[in-house]
Amino acid sequence: GFDDVVAYLSQFIDTLPEKPIVIGHSFGGLMVQKLIDMGKAVAGVSIDGAPPKNVMAPFSTVKIVWPVVNFFKGNTVFVGSKEWYHKAFFNNYSKEESDKLYETVAAPESRKLAKDPLFKSSAKLNLKKPHEPLLFIAGENDHIFPAEFSRKIANAYQDKNSIVDFKAFPGRSHFIAGERGWEEVAGYVLDWLKKVN
């Protein structure tokens, strides 16, 4: 569940000699926001990140993630089909390429982990308080969390003295961290981190 992952990451961070930079993709992007909210990191990068409870997702997001959060399936494991992955993750590739990526990248997901942020009060963040620097990265061709939605999440942060930056990459999908041209994204993140730290 959400709280289990937060507790695990928080406890791990507490064993480190100093606070880390945290970077996460999709659900991991929400973890980044939560750890920043808790004061556990010196900077955070949310890549195509999921929203906190207090930022409403658009219908397009709800529609595409429904197979994952499907309440009628309880807390069973979600394993997306090749068709779902082609539509949701690998939409910048041909169906043949997508099917090959599916064999090496697709992984089972926890329905509980996906559903928890919809109901858990712990998934609601304080978007008004001062915080460490945050960068939101979006793919303009992301079918799960559209770039404008990522911008909406970034814009929800209200402290004017805290750094919140946003960068959308043209033509990138939700698979932004693994698809062709990922080096450009990684380079941008590195340059941003050097600038804010």
mmCIF file of C-alpha atoms in Angstrom:
data_model
loop_
_atom_site.group_PDB
_atom_site.id
_atom_site.type_symbol
_atom_site.label_atom_id
_atom_site.label_comp_id
_atom_site.label_asym_id
_atom_site.label_seq_id
_atom_site.Cartn_x
_atom_site.Cartn_y
_atom_site.Cartn_z
ATOM 1 C CA GLY A 1 0.000 0.000 0.000
ATOM 2 C CA PHE A 2 0.836 3.684 -0.258
ATOM 3 C CA ASP A 3 1.712 4.097 3.429
ATOM 4 C CA ASP A 4 3.910 0.982 3.350
ATOM 5 C CA VAL A 5 5.982 2.356 0.461
ATOM 6 C CA VAL A 6 6.265 5.783 2.077
ATOM 7 C CA ALA A 7 7.382 4.232 5.384
ATOM 8 C CA TYR A 8 9.919 1.976 3.656
ATOM 9 C CA LEU A 9 11.467 4.835 1.665
ATOM 10 C CA SER A 10 11.443 7.183 4.649
ATOM 11 C CA GLN A 11 13.144 4.641 6.909
ATOM 12 C CA PHE A 12 15.755 3.915 4.245
ATOM 13 C CA ILE A 13 16.486 7.631 3.813
ATOM 14 C CA ASP A 14 16.950 7.953 7.583
ATOM 15 C CA THR A 15 19.884 5.505 7.350
ATOM 16 C CA LEU A 16 21.751 7.673 4.830
ATOM 17 C CA PRO A 17 24.524 10.093 5.852
ATOM 18 C CA GLU A 18 22.666 12.978 4.222
ATOM 19 C CA LYS A 19 19.339 13.714 2.596
ATOM 20 C CA PRO A 20 19.208 12.464 -1.014
ATOM 21 C CA ILE A 21 17.933 13.790 -4.312
ATOM 22 C CA VAL A 22 14.852 11.732 -5.157
ATOM 23 C CA ILE A 23 13.727 10.930 -8.704
ATOM 24 C CA GLY A 24 10.663 8.880 -9.584
ATOM 25 C CA HIS A 25 8.532 7.952 -12.570
ATOM 26 C CA SER A 26 4.728 7.585 -12.621
ATOM 27 C CA PHE A 27 3.711 6.336 -9.154
ATOM 28 C CA GLY A 28 7.321 7.009 -8.170
ATOM 29 C CA GLY A 29 6.710 10.649 -9.090
ATOM 30 C CA LEU A 30 4.032 10.809 -6.402
ATOM 31 C CA MET A 31 6.514 9.242 -3.974
ATOM 32 C CA VAL A 32 8.935 12.053 -4.845
ATOM 33 C CA GLN A 33 6.277 14.641 -4.012
ATOM 34 C CA LYS A 34 5.428 12.878 -0.736
ATOM 35 C CA LEU A 35 9.076 12.665 0.355
ATOM 36 C CA ILE A 36 9.581 16.364 -0.444
ATOM 37 C CA ASP A 37 6.415 17.109 1.551
ATOM 38 C CA MET A 38 7.927 15.180 4.484
ATOM 39 C CA GLY A 39 11.239 17.076 4.258
ATOM 40 C CA LYS A 40 13.153 13.875 3.436
ATOM 41 C CA ALA A 41 15.052 15.091 0.348
ATOM 42 C CA VAL A 42 17.125 18.065 -0.849
ATOM 43 C CA ALA A 43 15.447 18.068 -4.287
ATOM 44 C CA GLY A 44 12.949 15.998 -6.222
ATOM 45 C CA VAL A 45 12.200 15.146 -9.833
ATOM 46 C CA SER A 46 8.773 13.771 -10.744
ATOM 47 C CA ILE A 47 8.795 12.234 -14.230
ATOM 48 C CA ASP A 48 5.298 11.747 -15.676
ATOM 49 C CA GLY A 49 4.261 11.560 -12.028
ATOM 50 C CA ALA A 50 0.958 10.542 -10.497
ATOM 51 C CA PRO A 51 -0.969 13.275 -8.674
ATOM 52 C CA PRO A 52 -1.437 13.685 -4.932
ATOM 53 C CA LYS A 53 -4.971 13.125 -3.633
ATOM 54 C CA ASN A 54 -5.760 16.846 -3.720
ATOM 55 C CA VAL A 55 -5.159 17.308 -7.479
ATOM 56 C CA MET A 56 -8.022 15.924 -9.595
ATOM 57 C CA ALA A 57 -7.066 13.808 -12.593
ATOM 58 C CA PRO A 58 -8.683 14.416 -16.002
ATOM 59 C CA PHE A 59 -11.132 11.884 -17.427
ATOM 60 C CA SER A 60 -8.549 10.690 -19.973
ATOM 61 C CA THR A 61 -6.301 9.591 -17.091
ATOM 62 C CA VAL A 62 -9.145 7.914 -15.211
ATOM 63 C CA LYS A 63 -10.164 6.034 -18.346
ATOM 64 C CA ILE A 64 -6.705 4.658 -19.136
ATOM 65 C CA VAL A 65 -5.806 3.688 -15.555
ATOM 66 C CA TRP A 66 -9.197 2.086 -14.858
ATOM 67 C CA PRO A 67 -7.892 -1.438 -15.638
ATOM 68 C CA VAL A 68 -5.244 -0.907 -12.951
ATOM 69 C CA VAL A 69 -7.496 0.502 -10.195
ATOM 70 C CA ASN A 70 -10.603 -1.535 -11.133
ATOM 71 C CA PHE A 71 -12.426 -1.746 -7.786
ATOM 72 C CA PHE A 72 -14.207 -4.946 -8.808
ATOM 73 C CA LYS A 73 -10.866 -6.791 -8.901
ATOM 74 C CA GLY A 74 -10.021 -6.147 -5.240
ATOM 75 C CA ASN A 75 -6.321 -6.141 -4.368
ATOM 76 C CA THR A 76 -5.323 -8.645 -7.031
ATOM 77 C CA VAL A 77 -2.215 -8.070 -9.110
ATOM 78 C CA PHE A 78 -2.686 -6.144 -12.353
ATOM 79 C CA VAL A 79 -0.879 -7.446 -15.417
ATOM 80 C CA GLY A 80 -1.546 -5.238 -18.422
ATOM 81 C CA SER A 81 -2.145 -6.791 -21.814
ATOM 82 C CA LYS A 82 0.052 -6.089 -24.826
ATOM 83 C CA GLU A 83 -2.776 -3.921 -26.176
ATOM 84 C CA TRP A 84 -3.018 -1.893 -22.954
ATOM 85 C CA TYR A 85 0.732 -1.303 -22.862
ATOM 86 C CA HIS A 86 0.733 -0.275 -26.515
ATOM 87 C CA LYS A 87 -1.973 2.286 -25.824
ATOM 88 C CA ALA A 88 -0.702 3.480 -22.435
ATOM 89 C CA PHE A 89 3.100 3.139 -22.481
ATOM 90 C CA PHE A 90 4.523 2.321 -25.869
ATOM 91 C CA ASN A 91 2.274 4.516 -28.024
ATOM 92 C CA ASN A 92 5.315 6.034 -29.773
ATOM 93 C CA TYR A 93 6.229 2.637 -31.215
ATOM 94 C CA SER A 94 4.741 0.361 -33.845
ATOM 95 C CA LYS A 95 2.640 -2.517 -32.515
ATOM 96 C CA GLU A 96 5.465 -4.917 -33.392
ATOM 97 C CA GLU A 97 8.034 -2.820 -31.484
ATOM 98 C CA SER A 98 5.566 -2.381 -28.633
ATOM 99 C CA ASP A 99 5.053 -6.134 -28.335
ATOM 100 C CA LYS A 100 8.824 -6.658 -28.091
ATOM 101 C CA LEU A 101 9.107 -3.978 -25.391
ATOM 102 C CA TYR A 102 6.251 -5.641 -23.525
ATOM 103 C CA GLU A 103 8.305 -8.822 -23.230
ATOM 104 C CA THR A 104 11.221 -7.002 -21.569
ATOM 105 C CA VAL A 105 9.619 -4.059 -19.728
ATOM 106 C CA ALA A 106 6.064 -4.922 -18.653
ATOM 107 C CA ALA A 107 5.735 -5.836 -14.980
ATOM 108 C CA PRO A 108 2.885 -6.782 -12.639
ATOM 109 C CA GLU A 109 1.483 -3.887 -10.610
ATOM 110 C CA SER A 110 -0.260 -3.620 -7.259
ATOM 111 C CA ARG A 111 -3.895 -2.548 -7.545
ATOM 112 C CA LYS A 112 -3.819 -1.561 -3.870
ATOM 113 C CA LEU A 113 -0.842 0.709 -4.443
ATOM 114 C CA ALA A 114 -2.626 2.353 -7.382
ATOM 115 C CA LYS A 115 -5.932 2.766 -5.508
ATOM 116 C CA ASP A 116 -4.636 3.967 -2.141
ATOM 117 C CA PRO A 117 -3.892 7.575 -3.211
ATOM 118 C CA LEU A 118 -7.560 7.955 -4.151
ATOM 119 C CA PHE A 119 -8.663 7.314 -0.554
ATOM 120 C CA LYS A 120 -5.759 7.689 1.849
ATOM 121 C CA SER A 121 -5.533 11.044 3.604
ATOM 122 C CA SER A 122 -1.761 10.493 3.674
ATOM 123 C CA ALA A 123 -1.742 10.937 -0.135
ATOM 124 C CA LYS A 124 -2.955 14.529 0.307
ATOM 125 C CA LEU A 125 -0.009 16.928 0.318
ATOM 126 C CA ASN A 126 0.421 20.389 1.806
ATOM 127 C CA LEU A 127 0.796 22.380 -1.396
ATOM 128 C CA LYS A 128 1.072 25.726 0.414
ATOM 129 C CA LYS A 129 4.119 25.223 2.620
ATOM 130 C CA PRO A 130 7.759 25.974 1.708
ATOM 131 C CA HIS A 131 9.615 22.978 0.278
ATOM 132 C CA GLU A 132 12.824 21.881 -1.408
ATOM 133 C CA PRO A 133 13.172 22.286 -5.209
ATOM 134 C CA LEU A 134 10.845 20.206 -7.391
ATOM 135 C CA LEU A 135 11.067 19.541 -11.117
ATOM 136 C CA PHE A 136 8.156 18.083 -13.043
ATOM 137 C CA ILE A 137 9.020 16.361 -16.316
ATOM 138 C CA ALA A 138 6.258 15.506 -18.796
ATOM 139 C CA GLY A 139 6.003 13.790 -22.141
ATOM 140 C CA GLU A 140 3.768 15.673 -24.559
ATOM 141 C CA ASN A 141 2.527 12.354 -25.957
ATOM 142 C CA ASP A 142 1.897 10.732 -22.549
ATOM 143 C CA HIS A 143 -1.464 8.936 -22.629
ATOM 144 C CA ILE A 144 -1.574 8.248 -18.862
ATOM 145 C CA PHE A 145 -0.623 11.614 -17.371
ATOM 146 C CA PRO A 146 -0.890 14.194 -20.177
ATOM 147 C CA ALA A 147 1.634 17.026 -20.107
ATOM 148 C CA GLU A 148 -1.032 19.594 -19.237
ATOM 149 C CA PHE A 149 -2.015 17.497 -16.244
ATOM 150 C CA SER A 150 1.616 17.363 -15.076
ATOM 151 C CA ARG A 151 1.687 21.146 -15.468
ATOM 152 C CA LYS A 152 -1.487 21.355 -13.350
ATOM 153 C CA ILE A 153 0.192 19.350 -10.580
ATOM 154 C CA ALA A 154 3.267 21.621 -10.688
ATOM 155 C CA ASN A 155 1.092 24.733 -10.655
ATOM 156 C CA ALA A 156 -0.766 23.475 -7.574
ATOM 157 C CA TYR A 157 2.295 24.264 -5.438
ATOM 158 C CA GLN A 158 1.711 27.722 -3.999
ATOM 159 C CA ASP A 159 4.743 28.836 -1.978
ATOM 160 C CA LYS A 160 6.293 31.628 -4.047
ATOM 161 C CA ASN A 161 9.723 31.246 -2.434
ATOM 162 C CA SER A 162 10.060 27.542 -3.274
ATOM 163 C CA ILE A 163 11.377 26.331 -6.629
ATOM 164 C CA VAL A 164 8.901 24.424 -8.791
ATOM 165 C CA ASP A 165 9.903 23.953 -12.417
ATOM 166 C CA PHE A 166 8.168 22.210 -15.291
ATOM 167 C CA LYS A 167 9.509 20.835 -18.559
ATOM 168 C CA ALA A 168 7.517 19.083 -21.289
ATOM 169 C CA PHE A 169 9.408 17.066 -23.880
ATOM 170 C CA PRO A 170 7.832 17.016 -27.357
ATOM 171 C CA GLY A 171 6.740 13.666 -28.723
ATOM 172 C CA ARG A 172 7.583 11.686 -25.561
ATOM 173 C CA SER A 173 5.234 9.076 -24.099
ATOM 174 C CA HIS A 174 4.763 7.687 -20.585
ATOM 175 C CA PHE A 175 7.764 5.491 -21.448
ATOM 176 C CA ILE A 176 9.880 8.692 -21.483
ATOM 177 C CA ALA A 177 12.579 7.250 -19.213
ATOM 178 C CA GLY A 178 13.194 4.278 -21.494
ATOM 179 C CA GLU A 179 12.258 5.356 -24.979
ATOM 180 C CA ARG A 180 14.512 6.710 -27.705
ATOM 181 C CA GLY A 181 16.089 9.991 -26.648
ATOM 182 C CA TRP A 182 16.013 9.315 -22.915
ATOM 183 C CA GLU A 183 19.533 10.756 -22.706
ATOM 184 C CA GLU A 184 18.177 14.242 -23.465
ATOM 185 C CA VAL A 185 15.743 13.944 -20.568
ATOM 186 C CA ALA A 186 18.455 12.682 -18.213
ATOM 187 C CA GLY A 187 20.761 15.523 -19.279
ATOM 188 C CA TYR A 188 18.061 18.095 -18.610
ATOM 189 C CA VAL A 189 17.452 16.665 -15.144
ATOM 190 C CA LEU A 190 21.182 16.704 -14.351
ATOM 191 C CA ASP A 191 21.552 20.320 -15.513
ATOM 192 C CA TRP A 192 18.530 21.338 -13.415
ATOM 193 C CA LEU A 193 19.944 19.609 -10.317
ATOM 194 C CA LYS A 194 23.276 21.399 -10.749
ATOM 195 C CA LYS A 195 21.413 24.697 -10.993
ATOM 196 C CA VAL A 196 19.304 24.268 -7.841
ATOM 197 C CA ASN A 197 21.899 22.586 -5.576
#
